[in-house]
Amino acid sequence: MFIIAKILIFVLNHFLNFDTCSSFIFFQYIVTCHGSTLLPQFLAMYRVTVESEDTYLLVMRNMFSHRLPTHRKYELKGSVLSREASFKEKVKDLPGHKDADFRNNVQKLYVSAEEKEKLMEKLNRDIEFLVRMRIMDYSLLLGIHDVERAERDEEDMDSSGDEEEGGENGPVPPYSTSPEGIPGYMNSLKPLGPGEFDPYVDVYAIQSTEGAPRREVYFMGLIDVLTQYDTKKKAAHAARAVKQGAGAEISTVHPEQYAKRFRDFFSKIFA
């Protein structure tokens, strides 16, 4: 835990120009939540130096699952202004859709009233904290696992596997040391059915409510939380306000307005 604290404090000092006290407040908030937060969890940081130029690589806890594949992905900011995935992005196997795509797809999340209340409580607490730290421009990363699609894919793999079982190489040994064998070993510790997950591992996962139109698992977390509302952002806000008009929807706004817009959008994504 001490090493994680040093990593997070260095990150905040280096990338946000926070003083040590403010950085420790950020770390203390994460610890106090005991995992009940949508904020990212920093695990490690590496510095790569090439020709005297430093590049920092941050390692964060994966918000998606090692076991349940993600079938749809959205990165949401609460604004539809210039927030649509490009054609180049949409042809990818797993495109990163945005706010306008979310609205055009009539996408909704089907969770119980209790789960929605818990999520809104987490989000409100996290956003209030980010406002106090003068942070904006964050996004909600949303991944959706389609349980029925995963079952069909698994059946197709099983049927093709039966045909190839007698091939030249034969079946894969049950105790493989390859990276693919590690998740299999983890799963073997606790048998899980379709769409099931271990909440201690997949801490950002939420199951769709019983009776939902589709059986789904949602993965939700806040990302891009290292942008402060500094002089550069203030200038961008002023320039866009002049260009588009005071009443227009502007993507770059001060933390309080950004938080309100984000919270209002988030509250409407549920069915």
PDB file of C-alpha atoms in Angstrom:
ATOM      1  CA  MET A   1       0.000   0.000   0.000  1.00  0.00           C
ATOM      2  CA  PHE A   2       2.894   2.373   0.764  1.00  0.00           C
ATOM      3  CA  ILE A   3       4.325   1.788  -2.728  1.00  0.00           C
ATOM      4  CA  ILE A   4       0.924   2.506  -4.322  1.00  0.00           C
ATOM      5  CA  ALA A   5       0.709   5.722  -2.281  1.00  0.00           C
ATOM      6  CA  LYS A   6       4.113   6.869  -3.537  1.00  0.00           C
ATOM      7  CA  ILE A   7       3.109   6.100  -7.143  1.00  0.00           C
ATOM      8  CA  LEU A   8      -0.160   8.018  -6.911  1.00  0.00           C
ATOM      9  CA  ILE A   9       1.411  11.010  -5.161  1.00  0.00           C
ATOM     10  CA  PHE A  10       4.172  11.169  -7.791  1.00  0.00           C
ATOM     11  CA  VAL A  11       1.608  10.958 -10.599  1.00  0.00           C
ATOM     12  CA  LEU A  12      -0.442  13.817  -9.185  1.00  0.00           C
ATOM     13  CA  ASN A  13       2.611  15.935  -8.462  1.00  0.00           C
ATOM     14  CA  HIS A  14       4.132  15.348 -11.891  1.00  0.00           C
ATOM     15  CA  PHE A  15       1.084  15.475 -14.167  1.00  0.00           C
ATOM     16  CA  LEU A  16      -1.199  17.869 -12.256  1.00  0.00           C
ATOM     17  CA  ASN A  17       1.334  20.023 -10.454  1.00  0.00           C
ATOM     18  CA  PHE A  18      -0.383  19.182  -7.165  1.00  0.00           C
ATOM     19  CA  ASP A  19       1.495  19.804  -3.976  1.00  0.00           C
ATOM     20  CA  THR A  20       2.226  16.795  -1.776  1.00  0.00           C
ATOM     21  CA  CYS A  21      -0.651  17.622   0.554  1.00  0.00           C
ATOM     22  CA  SER A  22      -3.226  17.662  -2.271  1.00  0.00           C
ATOM     23  CA  SER A  23      -1.786  14.451  -3.714  1.00  0.00           C
ATOM     24  CA  PHE A  24      -2.088  12.721  -0.366  1.00  0.00           C
ATOM     25  CA  ILE A  25      -5.729  13.897  -0.122  1.00  0.00           C
ATOM     26  CA  PHE A  26      -6.412  12.165  -3.454  1.00  0.00           C
ATOM     27  CA  PHE A  27      -4.800   8.939  -2.249  1.00  0.00           C
ATOM     28  CA  GLN A  28      -6.571   9.169   1.117  1.00  0.00           C
ATOM     29  CA  TYR A  29      -9.921   9.516  -0.666  1.00  0.00           C
ATOM     30  CA  ILE A  30      -9.327   6.327  -2.685  1.00  0.00           C
ATOM     31  CA  VAL A  31      -8.362   4.396   0.454  1.00  0.00           C
ATOM     32  CA  THR A  32     -11.276   5.756   2.502  1.00  0.00           C
ATOM     33  CA  CYS A  33     -13.756   4.569  -0.150  1.00  0.00           C
ATOM     34  CA  HIS A  34     -12.547   0.958   0.345  1.00  0.00           C
ATOM     35  CA  GLY A  35     -13.022   0.274  -3.361  1.00  0.00           C
ATOM     36  CA  SER A  36     -16.504   1.818  -3.432  1.00  0.00           C
ATOM     37  CA  THR A  37     -15.551   4.333  -6.108  1.00  0.00           C
ATOM     38  CA  LEU A  38     -15.658   4.697  -9.882  1.00  0.00           C
ATOM     39  CA  LEU A  39     -12.245   6.384  -9.955  1.00  0.00           C
ATOM     40  CA  PRO A  40      -9.309   4.502 -11.504  1.00  0.00           C
ATOM     41  CA  GLN A  41      -6.901   2.568  -9.320  1.00  0.00           C
ATOM     42  CA  PHE A  42      -3.243   3.255 -10.135  1.00  0.00           C
ATOM     43  CA  LEU A  43      -1.042   0.199  -9.586  1.00  0.00           C
ATOM     44  CA  ALA A  44       2.363   1.077 -11.006  1.00  0.00           C
ATOM     45  CA  MET A  45       4.304   3.564 -13.068  1.00  0.00           C
ATOM     46  CA  TYR A  46       7.338   3.107 -15.298  1.00  0.00           C
ATOM     47  CA  ARG A  47       9.700   5.672 -16.717  1.00  0.00           C
ATOM     48  CA  VAL A  48      11.285   4.939 -20.093  1.00  0.00           C
ATOM     49  CA  THR A  49      14.201   7.163 -21.100  1.00  0.00           C
ATOM     50  CA  VAL A  50      15.194   7.312 -24.764  1.00  0.00           C
ATOM     51  CA  GLU A  51      17.828   9.828 -25.864  1.00  0.00           C
ATOM     52  CA  SER A  52      17.419  11.807 -22.631  1.00  0.00           C
ATOM     53  CA  GLU A  53      13.656  12.104 -23.132  1.00  0.00           C
ATOM     54  CA  ASP A  54      11.441  10.611 -20.417  1.00  0.00           C
ATOM     55  CA  THR A  55       8.169   8.856 -21.133  1.00  0.00           C
ATOM     56  CA  TYR A  56       5.946   7.785 -18.244  1.00  0.00           C
ATOM     57  CA  LEU A  57       3.714   4.710 -18.470  1.00  0.00           C
ATOM     58  CA  LEU A  58       0.880   4.379 -15.964  1.00  0.00           C
ATOM     59  CA  VAL A  59      -0.555   0.987 -15.057  1.00  0.00           C
ATOM     60  CA  MET A  60      -4.142   1.031 -13.813  1.00  0.00           C
ATOM     61  CA  ARG A  61      -6.506  -1.687 -12.728  1.00  0.00           C
ATOM     62  CA  ASN A  62      -8.473  -3.000 -15.699  1.00  0.00           C
ATOM     63  CA  MET A  63     -12.072  -1.803 -15.551  1.00  0.00           C
ATOM     64  CA  PHE A  64     -13.158  -4.633 -17.833  1.00  0.00           C
ATOM     65  CA  SER A  65     -13.056  -8.361 -17.074  1.00  0.00           C
ATOM     66  CA  HIS A  66     -10.336 -10.919 -17.760  1.00  0.00           C
ATOM     67  CA  ARG A  67     -13.075 -13.556 -18.115  1.00  0.00           C
ATOM     68  CA  LEU A  68     -16.136 -11.887 -19.671  1.00  0.00           C
ATOM     69  CA  PRO A  69     -15.430 -10.396 -23.124  1.00  0.00           C
ATOM     70  CA  THR A  70     -16.595  -6.857 -23.861  1.00  0.00           C
ATOM     71  CA  HIS A  71     -18.974  -6.693 -26.832  1.00  0.00           C
ATOM     72  CA  ARG A  72     -19.744  -2.949 -26.873  1.00  0.00           C
ATOM     73  CA  LYS A  73     -17.710  -0.042 -25.555  1.00  0.00           C
ATOM     74  CA  TYR A  74     -18.527   3.626 -24.943  1.00  0.00           C
ATOM     75  CA  GLU A  75     -16.513   6.595 -23.720  1.00  0.00           C
ATOM     76  CA  LEU A  76     -19.012   9.180 -22.446  1.00  0.00           C
ATOM     77  CA  LYS A  77     -18.484  12.801 -21.401  1.00  0.00           C
ATOM     78  CA  GLY A  78     -22.079  14.010 -21.129  1.00  0.00           C
ATOM     79  CA  SER A  79     -21.914  16.141 -24.302  1.00  0.00           C
ATOM     80  CA  VAL A  80     -22.885  15.224 -27.870  1.00  0.00           C
ATOM     81  CA  LEU A  81     -20.933  18.114 -29.394  1.00  0.00           C
ATOM     82  CA  SER A  82     -18.356  16.509 -31.729  1.00  0.00           C
ATOM     83  CA  ARG A  83     -18.816  13.314 -29.745  1.00  0.00           C
ATOM     84  CA  GLU A  84     -19.350  10.655 -32.417  1.00  0.00           C
ATOM     85  CA  ALA A  85     -16.961   7.856 -33.315  1.00  0.00           C
ATOM     86  CA  SER A  86     -15.221   8.275 -36.652  1.00  0.00           C
ATOM     87  CA  PHE A  87     -15.811   5.878 -39.552  1.00  0.00           C
ATOM     88  CA  LYS A  88     -12.282   4.536 -39.040  1.00  0.00           C
ATOM     89  CA  GLU A  89     -13.142   3.793 -35.422  1.00  0.00           C
ATOM     90  CA  LYS A  90     -16.511   2.191 -36.172  1.00  0.00           C
ATOM     91  CA  VAL A  91     -15.043  -0.476 -38.465  1.00  0.00           C
ATOM     92  CA  LYS A  92     -12.844  -1.846 -35.673  1.00  0.00           C
ATOM     93  CA  ASP A  93     -13.707  -5.162 -34.014  1.00  0.00           C
ATOM     94  CA  LEU A  94     -14.477  -3.315 -30.768  1.00  0.00           C
ATOM     95  CA  PRO A  95     -15.056   0.352 -31.650  1.00  0.00           C
ATOM     96  CA  GLY A  96     -14.948   3.035 -28.987  1.00  0.00           C
ATOM     97  CA  HIS A  97     -18.354   4.678 -29.344  1.00  0.00           C
ATOM     98  CA  LYS A  98     -19.131   8.103 -27.891  1.00  0.00           C
ATOM     99  CA  ASP A  99     -22.058  10.128 -26.564  1.00  0.00           C
ATOM    100  CA  ALA A 100     -23.823  10.728 -29.895  1.00  0.00           C
ATOM    101  CA  ASP A 101     -23.484   7.018 -30.740  1.00  0.00           C
ATOM    102  CA  PHE A 102     -24.945   6.115 -27.348  1.00  0.00           C
ATOM    103  CA  ARG A 103     -27.952   8.316 -28.035  1.00  0.00           C
ATOM    104  CA  ASN A 104     -28.380   7.190 -31.665  1.00  0.00           C
ATOM    105  CA  ASN A 105     -28.193   3.521 -30.653  1.00  0.00           C
ATOM    106  CA  VAL A 106     -30.935   4.152 -28.057  1.00  0.00           C
ATOM    107  CA  GLN A 107     -28.645   2.402 -25.609  1.00  0.00           C
ATOM    108  CA  LYS A 108     -29.958   1.961 -22.052  1.00  0.00           C
ATOM    109  CA  LEU A 109     -28.659   0.214 -18.959  1.00  0.00           C
ATOM    110  CA  TYR A 110     -31.035  -2.139 -17.183  1.00  0.00           C
ATOM    111  CA  VAL A 111     -30.113  -2.284 -13.515  1.00  0.00           C
ATOM    112  CA  SER A 112     -32.209  -2.609 -10.392  1.00  0.00           C
ATOM    113  CA  ALA A 113     -33.357   0.464  -8.475  1.00  0.00           C
ATOM    114  CA  GLU A 114     -30.999  -0.520  -5.655  1.00  0.00           C
ATOM    115  CA  GLU A 115     -27.983  -0.776  -7.999  1.00  0.00           C
ATOM    116  CA  LYS A 116     -28.855   2.531  -9.646  1.00  0.00           C
ATOM    117  CA  GLU A 117     -29.009   4.227  -6.250  1.00  0.00           C
ATOM    118  CA  LYS A 118     -25.596   2.806  -5.324  1.00  0.00           C
ATOM    119  CA  LEU A 119     -24.092   3.922  -8.626  1.00  0.00           C
ATOM    120  CA  MET A 120     -25.479   7.447  -8.342  1.00  0.00           C
ATOM    121  CA  GLU A 121     -24.183   7.667  -4.777  1.00  0.00           C
ATOM    122  CA  LYS A 122     -20.689   6.625  -5.924  1.00  0.00           C
ATOM    123  CA  LEU A 123     -20.748   8.978  -8.885  1.00  0.00           C
ATOM    124  CA  ASN A 124     -21.960  11.974  -6.891  1.00  0.00           C
ATOM    125  CA  ARG A 125     -19.309  11.415  -4.237  1.00  0.00           C
ATOM    126  CA  ASP A 126     -16.545  10.973  -6.820  1.00  0.00           C
ATOM    127  CA  ILE A 127     -17.602  13.988  -8.868  1.00  0.00           C
ATOM    128  CA  GLU A 128     -17.848  16.244  -5.825  1.00  0.00           C
ATOM    129  CA  PHE A 129     -14.313  15.219  -4.952  1.00  0.00           C
ATOM    130  CA  LEU A 130     -13.066  15.926  -8.497  1.00  0.00           C
ATOM    131  CA  VAL A 131     -14.689  19.364  -8.386  1.00  0.00           C
ATOM    132  CA  ARG A 132     -12.840  20.147  -5.145  1.00  0.00           C
ATOM    133  CA  MET A 133      -9.605  19.090  -6.852  1.00  0.00           C
ATOM    134  CA  ARG A 134     -10.458  21.327  -9.869  1.00  0.00           C
ATOM    135  CA  ILE A 135     -10.453  18.335 -12.256  1.00  0.00           C
ATOM    136  CA  MET A 136     -12.575  18.174 -15.411  1.00  0.00           C
ATOM    137  CA  ASP A 137     -12.658  16.553 -18.868  1.00  0.00           C
ATOM    138  CA  TYR A 138     -13.024  13.048 -17.371  1.00  0.00           C
ATOM    139  CA  SER A 139     -15.093  10.338 -19.064  1.00  0.00           C
ATOM    140  CA  LEU A 140     -17.233   7.371 -18.132  1.00  0.00           C
ATOM    141  CA  LEU A 141     -15.798   4.205 -19.644  1.00  0.00           C
ATOM    142  CA  LEU A 142     -18.662   1.771 -20.240  1.00  0.00           C
ATOM    143  CA  GLY A 143     -18.195  -1.815 -21.389  1.00  0.00           C
ATOM    144  CA  ILE A 144     -21.116  -4.162 -22.069  1.00  0.00           C
ATOM    145  CA  HIS A 145     -20.927  -7.951 -21.989  1.00  0.00           C
ATOM    146  CA  ASP A 146     -23.777  -9.676 -23.853  1.00  0.00           C
ATOM    147  CA  VAL A 147     -24.367 -12.969 -22.019  1.00  0.00           C
ATOM    148  CA  GLU A 148     -26.419 -14.654 -24.758  1.00  0.00           C
ATOM    149  CA  ARG A 149     -23.915 -13.679 -27.449  1.00  0.00           C
ATOM    150  CA  ALA A 150     -21.103 -15.072 -25.299  1.00  0.00           C
ATOM    151  CA  GLU A 151     -23.005 -18.347 -24.919  1.00  0.00           C
ATOM    152  CA  ARG A 152     -23.457 -18.630 -28.692  1.00  0.00           C
ATOM    153  CA  ASP A 153     -19.782 -17.877 -29.281  1.00  0.00           C
ATOM    154  CA  GLU A 154     -18.800 -20.524 -26.743  1.00  0.00           C
ATOM    155  CA  GLU A 155     -21.038 -23.113 -28.398  1.00  0.00           C
ATOM    156  CA  ASP A 156     -19.482 -22.322 -31.779  1.00  0.00           C
ATOM    157  CA  MET A 157     -15.991 -22.691 -30.303  1.00  0.00           C
ATOM    158  CA  ASP A 158     -16.898 -25.984 -28.637  1.00  0.00           C
ATOM    159  CA  SER A 159     -18.292 -27.407 -31.875  1.00  0.00           C
ATOM    160  CA  SER A 160     -15.222 -26.360 -33.869  1.00  0.00           C
ATOM    161  CA  GLY A 161     -12.991 -27.649 -31.087  1.00  0.00           C
ATOM    162  CA  ASP A 162     -14.608 -31.095 -31.266  1.00  0.00           C
ATOM    163  CA  GLU A 163     -13.792 -31.275 -34.970  1.00  0.00           C
ATOM    164  CA  GLU A 164     -10.159 -30.282 -34.433  1.00  0.00           C
ATOM    165  CA  GLU A 165      -9.550 -32.356 -31.304  1.00  0.00           C
ATOM    166  CA  GLY A 166      -8.035 -35.205 -33.254  1.00  0.00           C
ATOM    167  CA  GLY A 167      -5.634 -32.913 -35.090  1.00  0.00           C
ATOM    168  CA  GLU A 168      -1.883 -33.168 -35.257  1.00  0.00           C
ATOM    169  CA  ASN A 169      -1.165 -31.139 -32.122  1.00  0.00           C
ATOM    170  CA  GLY A 170      -3.938 -32.623 -29.995  1.00  0.00           C
ATOM    171  CA  PRO A 171      -5.691 -30.863 -27.081  1.00  0.00           C
ATOM    172  CA  VAL A 172      -3.971 -28.203 -24.951  1.00  0.00           C
ATOM    173  CA  PRO A 173      -2.582 -29.634 -21.692  1.00  0.00           C
ATOM    174  CA  PRO A 174      -4.780 -28.778 -18.682  1.00  0.00           C
ATOM    175  CA  TYR A 175      -1.864 -27.198 -16.759  1.00  0.00           C
ATOM    176  CA  SER A 176      -0.548 -24.905 -19.484  1.00  0.00           C
ATOM    177  CA  THR A 177       1.977 -22.291 -18.341  1.00  0.00           C
ATOM    178  CA  SER A 178       1.083 -19.953 -21.231  1.00  0.00           C
ATOM    179  CA  PRO A 179      -0.555 -16.579 -20.422  1.00  0.00           C
ATOM    180  CA  GLU A 180      -3.834 -18.015 -21.733  1.00  0.00           C
ATOM    181  CA  GLY A 181      -3.647 -20.650 -19.031  1.00  0.00           C
ATOM    182  CA  ILE A 182      -3.517 -18.171 -16.148  1.00  0.00           C
ATOM    183  CA  PRO A 183      -7.128 -16.895 -16.470  1.00  0.00           C
ATOM    184  CA  GLY A 184      -8.256 -20.498 -16.853  1.00  0.00           C
ATOM    185  CA  TYR A 185      -6.548 -21.375 -13.586  1.00  0.00           C
ATOM    186  CA  MET A 186      -8.202 -18.405 -11.846  1.00  0.00           C
ATOM    187  CA  ASN A 187     -11.599 -19.474 -13.125  1.00  0.00           C
ATOM    188  CA  SER A 188     -11.032 -23.026 -11.912  1.00  0.00           C
ATOM    189  CA  LEU A 189     -10.780 -21.801  -8.323  1.00  0.00           C
ATOM    190  CA  LYS A 190     -14.460 -20.855  -8.309  1.00  0.00           C
ATOM    191  CA  PRO A 191     -16.786 -22.225 -10.993  1.00  0.00           C
ATOM    192  CA  LEU A 192     -18.789 -19.414 -12.539  1.00  0.00           C
ATOM    193  CA  GLY A 193     -21.758 -19.664 -14.867  1.00  0.00           C
ATOM    194  CA  PRO A 194     -22.531 -17.552 -17.954  1.00  0.00           C
ATOM    195  CA  GLY A 195     -22.529 -13.852 -17.105  1.00  0.00           C
ATOM    196  CA  GLU A 196     -21.351 -14.467 -13.555  1.00  0.00           C
ATOM    197  CA  PHE A 197     -18.315 -12.753 -12.049  1.00  0.00           C
ATOM    198  CA  ASP A 198     -16.370 -12.462  -8.826  1.00  0.00           C
ATOM    199  CA  PRO A 199     -17.094  -8.973  -7.368  1.00  0.00           C
ATOM    200  CA  TYR A 200     -13.721  -9.021  -5.591  1.00  0.00           C
ATOM    201  CA  VAL A 201     -11.977  -9.308  -8.975  1.00  0.00           C
ATOM    202  CA  ASP A 202     -14.340  -7.441 -11.305  1.00  0.00           C
ATOM    203  CA  VAL A 203     -14.940  -4.493  -8.985  1.00  0.00           C
ATOM    204  CA  TYR A 204     -16.431  -2.305 -11.744  1.00  0.00           C
ATOM    205  CA  ALA A 205     -18.996  -4.925 -12.872  1.00  0.00           C
ATOM    206  CA  ILE A 206     -22.780  -4.756 -12.455  1.00  0.00           C
ATOM    207  CA  GLN A 207     -25.262  -7.366 -13.624  1.00  0.00           C
ATOM    208  CA  SER A 208     -28.428  -6.393 -15.491  1.00  0.00           C
ATOM    209  CA  THR A 209     -31.605  -6.716 -13.495  1.00  0.00           C
ATOM    210  CA  GLU A 210     -33.838  -9.758 -13.725  1.00  0.00           C
ATOM    211  CA  GLY A 211     -36.410  -9.339 -16.498  1.00  0.00           C
ATOM    212  CA  ALA A 212     -34.234  -6.983 -18.576  1.00  0.00           C
ATOM    213  CA  PRO A 213     -34.664  -7.241 -22.391  1.00  0.00           C
ATOM    214  CA  ARG A 214     -31.095  -8.575 -22.625  1.00  0.00           C
ATOM    215  CA  ARG A 215     -28.910 -10.415 -20.154  1.00  0.00           C
ATOM    216  CA  GLU A 216     -25.890  -8.155 -19.829  1.00  0.00           C
ATOM    217  CA  VAL A 217     -23.026  -7.261 -17.529  1.00  0.00           C
ATOM    218  CA  TYR A 218     -21.939  -3.620 -17.369  1.00  0.00           C
ATOM    219  CA  PHE A 219     -18.464  -2.386 -16.529  1.00  0.00           C
ATOM    220  CA  MET A 220     -18.327   1.284 -15.528  1.00  0.00           C
ATOM    221  CA  GLY A 221     -15.553   3.531 -14.284  1.00  0.00           C
ATOM    222  CA  LEU A 222     -14.208   7.072 -14.564  1.00  0.00           C
ATOM    223  CA  ILE A 223     -11.113   7.601 -16.719  1.00  0.00           C
ATOM    224  CA  ASP A 224      -8.957  10.545 -17.825  1.00  0.00           C
ATOM    225  CA  VAL A 225      -9.004  12.111 -14.357  1.00  0.00           C
ATOM    226  CA  LEU A 226      -5.652  13.895 -14.681  1.00  0.00           C
ATOM    227  CA  THR A 227      -6.838  17.122 -16.328  1.00  0.00           C
ATOM    228  CA  GLN A 228      -7.073  20.250 -14.191  1.00  0.00           C
ATOM    229  CA  TYR A 229      -8.999  23.358 -15.126  1.00  0.00           C
ATOM    230  CA  ASP A 230      -5.912  25.490 -15.597  1.00  0.00           C
ATOM    231  CA  THR A 231      -5.169  28.647 -17.579  1.00  0.00           C
ATOM    232  CA  LYS A 232      -5.039  26.711 -20.856  1.00  0.00           C
ATOM    233  CA  LYS A 233      -8.482  25.185 -20.310  1.00  0.00           C
ATOM    234  CA  LYS A 234      -9.931  28.549 -19.257  1.00  0.00           C
ATOM    235  CA  ALA A 235      -8.626  30.109 -22.475  1.00  0.00           C
ATOM    236  CA  ALA A 236     -10.136  27.275 -24.548  1.00  0.00           C
ATOM    237  CA  HIS A 237     -13.485  27.780 -22.799  1.00  0.00           C
ATOM    238  CA  ALA A 238     -13.452  31.519 -23.490  1.00  0.00           C
ATOM    239  CA  ALA A 239     -12.481  31.033 -27.148  1.00  0.00           C
ATOM    240  CA  ARG A 240     -15.238  28.507 -27.810  1.00  0.00           C
ATOM    241  CA  ALA A 241     -17.817  30.656 -26.007  1.00  0.00           C
ATOM    242  CA  VAL A 242     -16.977  33.568 -28.302  1.00  0.00           C
ATOM    243  CA  LYS A 243     -17.052  31.356 -31.413  1.00  0.00           C
ATOM    244  CA  GLN A 244     -20.221  29.373 -30.659  1.00  0.00           C
ATOM    245  CA  GLY A 245     -22.147  31.836 -28.496  1.00  0.00           C
ATOM    246  CA  ALA A 246     -22.713  32.028 -24.760  1.00  0.00           C
ATOM    247  CA  GLY A 247     -25.748  29.746 -24.827  1.00  0.00           C
ATOM    248  CA  ALA A 248     -24.197  26.992 -26.948  1.00  0.00           C
ATOM    249  CA  GLU A 249     -23.117  23.648 -25.558  1.00  0.00           C
ATOM    250  CA  ILE A 250     -19.354  23.862 -25.067  1.00  0.00           C
ATOM    251  CA  SER A 251     -17.189  20.817 -24.388  1.00  0.00           C
ATOM    252  CA  THR A 252     -14.570  22.706 -22.332  1.00  0.00           C
ATOM    253  CA  VAL A 253     -16.263  24.162 -19.241  1.00  0.00           C
ATOM    254  CA  HIS A 254     -15.269  24.816 -15.646  1.00  0.00           C
ATOM    255  CA  PRO A 255     -15.353  21.856 -13.194  1.00  0.00           C
ATOM    256  CA  GLU A 256     -18.690  22.757 -11.546  1.00  0.00           C
ATOM    257  CA  GLN A 257     -20.517  23.051 -14.867  1.00  0.00           C
ATOM    258  CA  TYR A 258     -18.761  19.961 -16.246  1.00  0.00           C
ATOM    259  CA  ALA A 259     -19.813  17.972 -13.159  1.00  0.00           C
ATOM    260  CA  LYS A 260     -23.461  19.073 -13.413  1.00  0.00           C
ATOM    261  CA  ARG A 261     -23.647  18.185 -17.116  1.00  0.00           C
ATOM    262  CA  PHE A 262     -21.933  14.853 -16.511  1.00  0.00           C
ATOM    263  CA  ARG A 263     -24.214  13.993 -13.587  1.00  0.00           C
ATOM    264  CA  ASP A 264     -27.364  14.901 -15.522  1.00  0.00           C
ATOM    265  CA  PHE A 265     -26.296  12.741 -18.457  1.00  0.00           C
ATOM    266  CA  PHE A 266     -25.367   9.817 -16.231  1.00  0.00           C
ATOM    267  CA  SER A 267     -28.758   9.826 -14.505  1.00  0.00           C
ATOM    268  CA  LYS A 268     -30.499   9.379 -17.894  1.00  0.00           C
ATOM    269  CA  ILE A 269     -28.586   6.359 -19.186  1.00  0.00           C
ATOM    270  CA  PHE A 270     -30.684   3.937 -17.141  1.00  0.00           C
ATOM    271  CA  ALA A 271     -33.908   2.389 -18.424  1.00  0.00           C
TER     272      ALA A 271
END
